[in-house]
Amino acid sequence: MSTEPRKLLAVFAHPDDESFICGGTLAKYADSGVEITLVSATRGEMGRRMGNPPYLNRETMAAAREQELREACECLGVKHLHFFDIRDKTVEFADPDQLADRIAGFIREINPDAILTFHEKWGGHPDHCAIGKATIEALARTGLAIALYFISFGDSLAYPEAYGYTQEEIARIDVSRYKKAKLAAFRAHRCQTEIDEWVWLPDRQAMGRFGDHEYFIKGNKEALKLGKADLF
């Protein structure tokens, strides 16, 4: 029997994508021994929120958000963090061939069991869609049979038929035991969440804003072979 830990690679665009969208899932798998690597294409230096009251500016935001992401990774149990140093809000303008090659290099090096990224159309932000598209291409270039999943926002895919998907195409991960870790990661991204009063309510009240599940679109045949309640 193999003693190698399962591995998960998450390829996102900005600091906070990992916490705000799928923090419960990352915390759950880290707690079960999965080795998680997170790639952030940018340092989020063009974010509109600069603290409340504002205490950051365009010159100081990148370093602040990098540190916040490192703290969030500690909260979630993410062991490996890498930045691509692409300027925030310009991922869509990065050379797509070079970006895909760079991600493919990570995939070959890590050889993960599963990959999380954004859907190339439903990412909700140009940077999200661009990093998702590049990750899809990167996986194809490796030729590796790795389960690919697209992250989704909130509980929008609790009823996937409304969006043209079947229940079999969705992974539904129970994160009910990991809301505290997710909340801690939210709070680690302080400059982005200080304006949101609910984040800073007593823990039980704040965690009440989180659903018990996070949802992922199965992005390839390897993912479709797997069950609906697990990414592996």
PDB file of C-alpha atoms in Angstrom:
ATOM      1  CA  MET A   1       0.000   0.000   0.000  1.00  0.00           C
ATOM      2  CA  SER A   2       1.326   3.437  -0.924  1.00  0.00           C
ATOM      3  CA  THR A   3       2.296   5.729   1.930  1.00  0.00           C
ATOM      4  CA  GLU A   4       2.406   8.795  -0.304  1.00  0.00           C
ATOM      5  CA  PRO A   5      -0.096  11.463   0.778  1.00  0.00           C
ATOM      6  CA  ARG A   6      -2.825  12.482  -1.602  1.00  0.00           C
ATOM      7  CA  LYS A   7      -2.048  15.781  -3.282  1.00  0.00           C
ATOM      8  CA  LEU A   8      -4.245  18.695  -4.278  1.00  0.00           C
ATOM      9  CA  LEU A   9      -3.174  21.596  -6.496  1.00  0.00           C
ATOM     10  CA  ALA A  10      -5.252  24.785  -6.424  1.00  0.00           C
ATOM     11  CA  VAL A  11      -4.560  27.378  -9.139  1.00  0.00           C
ATOM     12  CA  PHE A  12      -6.311  30.685  -8.472  1.00  0.00           C
ATOM     13  CA  ALA A  13      -5.951  34.341  -9.401  1.00  0.00           C
ATOM     14  CA  HIS A  14      -5.909  36.369  -6.181  1.00  0.00           C
ATOM     15  CA  PRO A  15      -5.244  36.173  -2.474  1.00  0.00           C
ATOM     16  CA  ASP A  16      -8.614  35.369  -0.811  1.00  0.00           C
ATOM     17  CA  ASP A  17      -9.977  33.218  -3.682  1.00  0.00           C
ATOM     18  CA  GLU A  18      -8.969  30.151  -1.693  1.00  0.00           C
ATOM     19  CA  SER A  19     -10.667  31.255   1.528  1.00  0.00           C
ATOM     20  CA  PHE A  20     -13.792  33.014   0.320  1.00  0.00           C
ATOM     21  CA  ILE A  21     -14.782  30.350  -2.218  1.00  0.00           C
ATOM     22  CA  CYS A  22     -13.514  26.965  -1.056  1.00  0.00           C
ATOM     23  CA  GLY A  23     -11.831  27.468   2.299  1.00  0.00           C
ATOM     24  CA  GLY A  24     -13.899  24.776   3.975  1.00  0.00           C
ATOM     25  CA  THR A  25     -12.863  22.179   1.408  1.00  0.00           C
ATOM     26  CA  LEU A  26      -9.183  23.043   1.664  1.00  0.00           C
ATOM     27  CA  ALA A  27      -9.325  22.867   5.458  1.00  0.00           C
ATOM     28  CA  LYS A  28     -11.150  19.541   5.353  1.00  0.00           C
ATOM     29  CA  TYR A  29      -8.671  17.846   3.058  1.00  0.00           C
ATOM     30  CA  ALA A  30      -5.652  19.314   4.814  1.00  0.00           C
ATOM     31  CA  ASP A  31      -7.009  17.926   8.080  1.00  0.00           C
ATOM     32  CA  SER A  32      -7.258  14.482   6.494  1.00  0.00           C
ATOM     33  CA  GLY A  33      -3.600  14.570   5.452  1.00  0.00           C
ATOM     34  CA  VAL A  34      -3.867  15.803   1.875  1.00  0.00           C
ATOM     35  CA  GLU A  35      -0.819  17.824   0.814  1.00  0.00           C
ATOM     36  CA  ILE A  36      -2.127  21.069  -0.671  1.00  0.00           C
ATOM     37  CA  THR A  37      -0.249  23.405  -2.990  1.00  0.00           C
ATOM     38  CA  LEU A  38      -1.765  26.800  -3.776  1.00  0.00           C
ATOM     39  CA  VAL A  39      -0.766  28.978  -6.714  1.00  0.00           C
ATOM     40  CA  SER A  40      -1.890  32.612  -6.730  1.00  0.00           C
ATOM     41  CA  ALA A  41      -1.351  34.287 -10.088  1.00  0.00           C
ATOM     42  CA  THR A  42      -1.288  37.775  -8.514  1.00  0.00           C
ATOM     43  CA  ARG A  43      -0.805  39.462  -5.164  1.00  0.00           C
ATOM     44  CA  GLY A  44      -4.123  41.283  -5.435  1.00  0.00           C
ATOM     45  CA  GLU A  45      -2.560  44.727  -5.483  1.00  0.00           C
ATOM     46  CA  MET A  46      -5.435  46.253  -7.456  1.00  0.00           C
ATOM     47  CA  GLY A  47      -8.102  45.263  -4.952  1.00  0.00           C
ATOM     48  CA  ARG A  48     -10.643  47.994  -4.237  1.00  0.00           C
ATOM     49  CA  ARG A  49     -10.730  47.379  -0.486  1.00  0.00           C
ATOM     50  CA  MET A  50      -7.833  48.940   1.417  1.00  0.00           C
ATOM     51  CA  GLY A  51      -8.864  48.302   5.009  1.00  0.00           C
ATOM     52  CA  ASN A  52     -11.514  49.989   7.095  1.00  0.00           C
ATOM     53  CA  PRO A  53     -10.652  52.773   7.661  1.00  0.00           C
ATOM     54  CA  PRO A  54      -8.257  52.652   4.700  1.00  0.00           C
ATOM     55  CA  TYR A  55      -4.633  52.132   5.683  1.00  0.00           C
ATOM     56  CA  LEU A  56      -3.193  50.635   2.484  1.00  0.00           C
ATOM     57  CA  ASN A  57      -2.360  52.116  -0.912  1.00  0.00           C
ATOM     58  CA  ARG A  58      -1.247  50.725  -4.255  1.00  0.00           C
ATOM     59  CA  GLU A  59       2.372  50.672  -3.079  1.00  0.00           C
ATOM     60  CA  THR A  60       1.749  48.754   0.135  1.00  0.00           C
ATOM     61  CA  MET A  61      -1.149  46.504  -0.802  1.00  0.00           C
ATOM     62  CA  ALA A  62       0.789  43.706  -2.526  1.00  0.00           C
ATOM     63  CA  ALA A  63       2.974  42.997   0.505  1.00  0.00           C
ATOM     64  CA  ALA A  64       0.015  43.219   2.872  1.00  0.00           C
ATOM     65  CA  ARG A  65      -2.104  40.837   0.855  1.00  0.00           C
ATOM     66  CA  GLU A  66       0.751  38.392   0.446  1.00  0.00           C
ATOM     67  CA  GLN A  67       1.159  38.263   4.211  1.00  0.00           C
ATOM     68  CA  GLU A  68      -2.581  37.882   4.681  1.00  0.00           C
ATOM     69  CA  LEU A  69      -2.606  34.968   2.263  1.00  0.00           C
ATOM     70  CA  ARG A  70       0.231  33.293   4.130  1.00  0.00           C
ATOM     71  CA  GLU A  71      -1.757  33.625   7.349  1.00  0.00           C
ATOM     72  CA  ALA A  72      -4.889  32.264   5.669  1.00  0.00           C
ATOM     73  CA  CYS A  73      -2.920  29.268   4.411  1.00  0.00           C
ATOM     74  CA  GLU A  74      -1.875  28.542   7.991  1.00  0.00           C
ATOM     75  CA  CYS A  75      -5.517  28.673   9.068  1.00  0.00           C
ATOM     76  CA  LEU A  76      -6.548  26.256   6.315  1.00  0.00           C
ATOM     77  CA  GLY A  77      -3.571  23.907   6.502  1.00  0.00           C
ATOM     78  CA  VAL A  78      -2.198  24.760   3.051  1.00  0.00           C
ATOM     79  CA  LYS A  79       1.482  23.840   3.174  1.00  0.00           C
ATOM     80  CA  HIS A  80       2.867  25.159  -0.107  1.00  0.00           C
ATOM     81  CA  LEU A  81       2.217  28.618  -1.580  1.00  0.00           C
ATOM     82  CA  HIS A  82       3.549  30.045  -4.839  1.00  0.00           C
ATOM     83  CA  PHE A  83       2.996  33.368  -6.596  1.00  0.00           C
ATOM     84  CA  PHE A  84       3.269  33.958 -10.337  1.00  0.00           C
ATOM     85  CA  ASP A  85       3.815  37.706  -9.841  1.00  0.00           C
ATOM     86  CA  ILE A  86       1.406  38.682 -12.580  1.00  0.00           C
ATOM     87  CA  ARG A  87      -0.009  42.140 -11.983  1.00  0.00           C
ATOM     88  CA  ASP A  88      -3.527  42.042 -10.590  1.00  0.00           C
ATOM     89  CA  LYS A  89      -6.245  42.542 -13.211  1.00  0.00           C
ATOM     90  CA  THR A  90      -3.872  41.645 -16.057  1.00  0.00           C
ATOM     91  CA  VAL A  91      -3.944  37.834 -16.022  1.00  0.00           C
ATOM     92  CA  GLU A  92      -6.134  37.892 -19.127  1.00  0.00           C
ATOM     93  CA  PHE A  93      -3.353  39.769 -20.942  1.00  0.00           C
ATOM     94  CA  ALA A  94      -0.539  37.403 -19.950  1.00  0.00           C
ATOM     95  CA  ASP A  95       0.919  35.291 -22.751  1.00  0.00           C
ATOM     96  CA  PRO A  96      -1.430  32.277 -22.661  1.00  0.00           C
ATOM     97  CA  ASP A  97       1.178  29.866 -24.000  1.00  0.00           C
ATOM     98  CA  GLN A  98       3.754  30.827 -21.383  1.00  0.00           C
ATOM     99  CA  LEU A  99       1.173  30.794 -18.609  1.00  0.00           C
ATOM    100  CA  ALA A 100      -0.038  27.318 -19.546  1.00  0.00           C
ATOM    101  CA  ASP A 101       3.553  26.064 -19.708  1.00  0.00           C
ATOM    102  CA  ARG A 102       4.265  27.477 -16.274  1.00  0.00           C
ATOM    103  CA  ILE A 103       1.243  25.770 -14.748  1.00  0.00           C
ATOM    104  CA  ALA A 104       2.066  22.545 -16.578  1.00  0.00           C
ATOM    105  CA  GLY A 105       5.462  22.617 -14.917  1.00  0.00           C
ATOM    106  CA  PHE A 106       3.811  22.683 -11.497  1.00  0.00           C
ATOM    107  CA  ILE A 107       1.488  19.852 -12.468  1.00  0.00           C
ATOM    108  CA  ARG A 108       4.364  17.656 -13.627  1.00  0.00           C
ATOM    109  CA  GLU A 109       6.435  18.464 -10.541  1.00  0.00           C
ATOM    110  CA  ILE A 110       3.663  17.913  -7.995  1.00  0.00           C
ATOM    111  CA  ASN A 111       1.708  15.201  -9.843  1.00  0.00           C
ATOM    112  CA  PRO A 112      -1.444  15.968  -7.854  1.00  0.00           C
ATOM    113  CA  ASP A 113      -4.411  13.647  -7.531  1.00  0.00           C
ATOM    114  CA  ALA A 114      -6.825  16.551  -8.095  1.00  0.00           C
ATOM    115  CA  ILE A 115      -6.687  20.115  -9.393  1.00  0.00           C
ATOM    116  CA  LEU A 116      -8.971  23.017  -8.463  1.00  0.00           C
ATOM    117  CA  THR A 117      -9.274  26.138 -10.578  1.00  0.00           C
ATOM    118  CA  PHE A 118     -11.857  28.535 -12.017  1.00  0.00           C
ATOM    119  CA  HIS A 119     -14.176  27.747 -14.888  1.00  0.00           C
ATOM    120  CA  GLU A 120     -12.957  29.546 -17.992  1.00  0.00           C
ATOM    121  CA  LYS A 121     -16.414  31.048 -18.632  1.00  0.00           C
ATOM    122  CA  TRP A 122     -18.156  31.141 -15.256  1.00  0.00           C
ATOM    123  CA  GLY A 123     -15.283  32.489 -13.181  1.00  0.00           C
ATOM    124  CA  GLY A 124     -16.963  35.823 -12.511  1.00  0.00           C
ATOM    125  CA  HIS A 125     -13.832  37.932 -13.126  1.00  0.00           C
ATOM    126  CA  PRO A 126     -11.485  38.174 -16.151  1.00  0.00           C
ATOM    127  CA  ASP A 127      -8.481  37.098 -14.054  1.00  0.00           C
ATOM    128  CA  HIS A 128     -10.421  34.079 -12.774  1.00  0.00           C
ATOM    129  CA  CYS A 129     -11.458  32.987 -16.245  1.00  0.00           C
ATOM    130  CA  ALA A 130      -7.952  33.464 -17.632  1.00  0.00           C
ATOM    131  CA  ILE A 131      -6.229  31.387 -14.959  1.00  0.00           C
ATOM    132  CA  GLY A 132      -8.876  28.707 -15.339  1.00  0.00           C
ATOM    133  CA  LYS A 133      -8.427  28.541 -19.103  1.00  0.00           C
ATOM    134  CA  ALA A 134      -4.655  28.354 -18.713  1.00  0.00           C
ATOM    135  CA  THR A 135      -4.941  25.548 -16.164  1.00  0.00           C
ATOM    136  CA  ILE A 136      -7.184  23.507 -18.459  1.00  0.00           C
ATOM    137  CA  GLU A 137      -4.638  23.880 -21.247  1.00  0.00           C
ATOM    138  CA  ALA A 138      -1.762  23.111 -18.882  1.00  0.00           C
ATOM    139  CA  LEU A 139      -3.306  19.837 -17.766  1.00  0.00           C
ATOM    140  CA  ALA A 140      -3.933  18.853 -21.381  1.00  0.00           C
ATOM    141  CA  ARG A 141      -0.271  19.504 -22.199  1.00  0.00           C
ATOM    142  CA  THR A 142       0.921  17.164 -19.474  1.00  0.00           C
ATOM    143  CA  GLY A 143      -1.163  14.254 -20.723  1.00  0.00           C
ATOM    144  CA  LEU A 144      -1.697  13.209 -17.098  1.00  0.00           C
ATOM    145  CA  ALA A 145      -4.952  11.644 -15.931  1.00  0.00           C
ATOM    146  CA  ILE A 146      -5.753  13.988 -13.035  1.00  0.00           C
ATOM    147  CA  ALA A 147      -9.222  14.888 -11.785  1.00  0.00           C
ATOM    148  CA  LEU A 148     -10.035  18.521 -12.597  1.00  0.00           C
ATOM    149  CA  TYR A 149     -12.657  20.563 -10.755  1.00  0.00           C
ATOM    150  CA  PHE A 150     -13.977  24.094 -11.147  1.00  0.00           C
ATOM    151  CA  ILE A 151     -14.814  25.993  -7.987  1.00  0.00           C
ATOM    152  CA  SER A 152     -18.197  27.683  -7.589  1.00  0.00           C
ATOM    153  CA  PHE A 153     -19.577  30.476  -5.464  1.00  0.00           C
ATOM    154  CA  GLY A 154     -21.738  29.754  -2.422  1.00  0.00           C
ATOM    155  CA  ASP A 155     -24.536  27.266  -2.870  1.00  0.00           C
ATOM    156  CA  SER A 156     -25.374  28.265  -6.453  1.00  0.00           C
ATOM    157  CA  LEU A 157     -24.889  24.667  -7.617  1.00  0.00           C
ATOM    158  CA  ALA A 158     -27.002  23.011  -4.963  1.00  0.00           C
ATOM    159  CA  TYR A 159     -29.502  22.665  -7.815  1.00  0.00           C
ATOM    160  CA  PRO A 160     -27.199  22.436 -10.835  1.00  0.00           C
ATOM    161  CA  GLU A 161     -29.983  21.760 -13.317  1.00  0.00           C
ATOM    162  CA  ALA A 162     -30.701  25.493 -13.331  1.00  0.00           C
ATOM    163  CA  TYR A 163     -27.253  26.004 -14.856  1.00  0.00           C
ATOM    164  CA  GLY A 164     -27.325  23.129 -17.327  1.00  0.00           C
ATOM    165  CA  TYR A 165     -25.508  20.561 -15.198  1.00  0.00           C
ATOM    166  CA  THR A 166     -26.661  17.259 -13.748  1.00  0.00           C
ATOM    167  CA  GLN A 167     -26.165  16.155 -10.153  1.00  0.00           C
ATOM    168  CA  GLU A 168     -23.584  13.639 -11.399  1.00  0.00           C
ATOM    169  CA  GLU A 169     -21.463  16.479 -12.759  1.00  0.00           C
ATOM    170  CA  ILE A 170     -21.190  18.166  -9.370  1.00  0.00           C
ATOM    171  CA  ALA A 171     -19.041  17.270  -6.367  1.00  0.00           C
ATOM    172  CA  ARG A 172     -20.750  18.283  -3.105  1.00  0.00           C
ATOM    173  CA  ILE A 173     -18.280  18.500  -0.236  1.00  0.00           C
ATOM    174  CA  ASP A 174     -19.512  18.525   3.349  1.00  0.00           C
ATOM    175  CA  VAL A 175     -17.564  21.280   5.126  1.00  0.00           C
ATOM    176  CA  SER A 176     -19.826  21.630   8.168  1.00  0.00           C
ATOM    177  CA  ARG A 177     -16.987  20.752  10.555  1.00  0.00           C
ATOM    178  CA  TYR A 178     -14.595  23.253   9.016  1.00  0.00           C
ATOM    179  CA  LYS A 179     -16.457  26.528   9.271  1.00  0.00           C
ATOM    180  CA  LYS A 180     -14.235  27.748  12.087  1.00  0.00           C
ATOM    181  CA  ALA A 181     -11.107  27.299   9.957  1.00  0.00           C
ATOM    182  CA  LYS A 182     -12.848  29.013   7.040  1.00  0.00           C
ATOM    183  CA  LEU A 183     -13.835  31.937   9.263  1.00  0.00           C
ATOM    184  CA  ALA A 184     -10.271  32.252  10.543  1.00  0.00           C
ATOM    185  CA  ALA A 185      -9.059  32.413   6.940  1.00  0.00           C
ATOM    186  CA  PHE A 186     -11.652  35.089   6.134  1.00  0.00           C
ATOM    187  CA  ARG A 187     -10.381  37.119   9.059  1.00  0.00           C
ATOM    188  CA  ALA A 188      -6.776  36.622   7.974  1.00  0.00           C
ATOM    189  CA  HIS A 189      -7.669  38.568   4.822  1.00  0.00           C
ATOM    190  CA  ARG A 190      -8.230  41.550   7.067  1.00  0.00           C
ATOM    191  CA  CYS A 191      -7.951  44.391   4.570  1.00  0.00           C
ATOM    192  CA  GLN A 192     -10.631  42.754   2.421  1.00  0.00           C
ATOM    193  CA  THR A 193     -13.050  41.830   5.220  1.00  0.00           C
ATOM    194  CA  GLU A 194     -12.843  44.631   7.785  1.00  0.00           C
ATOM    195  CA  ILE A 195     -15.696  46.404   6.018  1.00  0.00           C
ATOM    196  CA  ASP A 196     -17.937  43.320   6.325  1.00  0.00           C
ATOM    197  CA  GLU A 197     -19.414  43.570   9.814  1.00  0.00           C
ATOM    198  CA  TRP A 198     -20.714  40.001   9.813  1.00  0.00           C
ATOM    199  CA  VAL A 199     -17.186  38.561   9.551  1.00  0.00           C
ATOM    200  CA  TRP A 200     -16.326  40.075  12.920  1.00  0.00           C
ATOM    201  CA  LEU A 201     -19.428  39.040  14.817  1.00  0.00           C
ATOM    202  CA  PRO A 202     -19.036  36.349  17.501  1.00  0.00           C
ATOM    203  CA  ASP A 203     -17.839  33.136  15.885  1.00  0.00           C
ATOM    204  CA  ARG A 204     -21.132  31.266  16.023  1.00  0.00           C
ATOM    205  CA  GLN A 205     -23.024  34.125  14.382  1.00  0.00           C
ATOM    206  CA  ALA A 206     -20.396  34.683  11.716  1.00  0.00           C
ATOM    207  CA  MET A 207     -20.162  30.979  10.879  1.00  0.00           C
ATOM    208  CA  GLY A 208     -23.916  30.957  10.421  1.00  0.00           C
ATOM    209  CA  ARG A 209     -23.319  32.767   7.129  1.00  0.00           C
ATOM    210  CA  PHE A 210     -21.510  29.728   5.719  1.00  0.00           C
ATOM    211  CA  GLY A 211     -23.285  26.847   4.071  1.00  0.00           C
ATOM    212  CA  ASP A 212     -22.617  23.261   5.101  1.00  0.00           C
ATOM    213  CA  HIS A 213     -21.386  22.347   1.626  1.00  0.00           C
ATOM    214  CA  GLU A 214     -19.115  23.673  -1.110  1.00  0.00           C
ATOM    215  CA  TYR A 215     -19.757  22.713  -4.723  1.00  0.00           C
ATOM    216  CA  PHE A 216     -17.435  21.910  -7.610  1.00  0.00           C
ATOM    217  CA  ILE A 217     -18.081  21.272 -11.291  1.00  0.00           C
ATOM    218  CA  LYS A 218     -16.387  18.108 -12.515  1.00  0.00           C
ATOM    219  CA  GLY A 219     -14.145  19.299 -15.305  1.00  0.00           C
ATOM    220  CA  ASN A 220     -12.967  16.144 -17.022  1.00  0.00           C
ATOM    221  CA  LYS A 221     -13.585  12.411 -17.377  1.00  0.00           C
ATOM    222  CA  GLU A 222     -11.254  11.587 -14.480  1.00  0.00           C
ATOM    223  CA  ALA A 223     -13.411  13.668 -12.143  1.00  0.00           C
ATOM    224  CA  LEU A 224     -16.616  12.221 -13.566  1.00  0.00           C
ATOM    225  CA  LYS A 225     -15.453   8.722 -12.597  1.00  0.00           C
ATOM    226  CA  LEU A 226     -15.413   9.722  -8.929  1.00  0.00           C
ATOM    227  CA  GLY A 227     -18.219  10.048  -6.385  1.00  0.00           C
ATOM    228  CA  LYS A 228     -20.339  13.080  -5.642  1.00  0.00           C
ATOM    229  CA  ALA A 229     -19.115  13.658  -2.086  1.00  0.00           C
ATOM    230  CA  ASP A 230     -15.333  13.543  -2.519  1.00  0.00           C
ATOM    231  CA  LEU A 231     -12.700  15.049  -4.788  1.00  0.00           C
ATOM    232  CA  PHE A 232     -10.535  11.913  -4.752  1.00  0.00           C
TER     233      PHE A 232
END
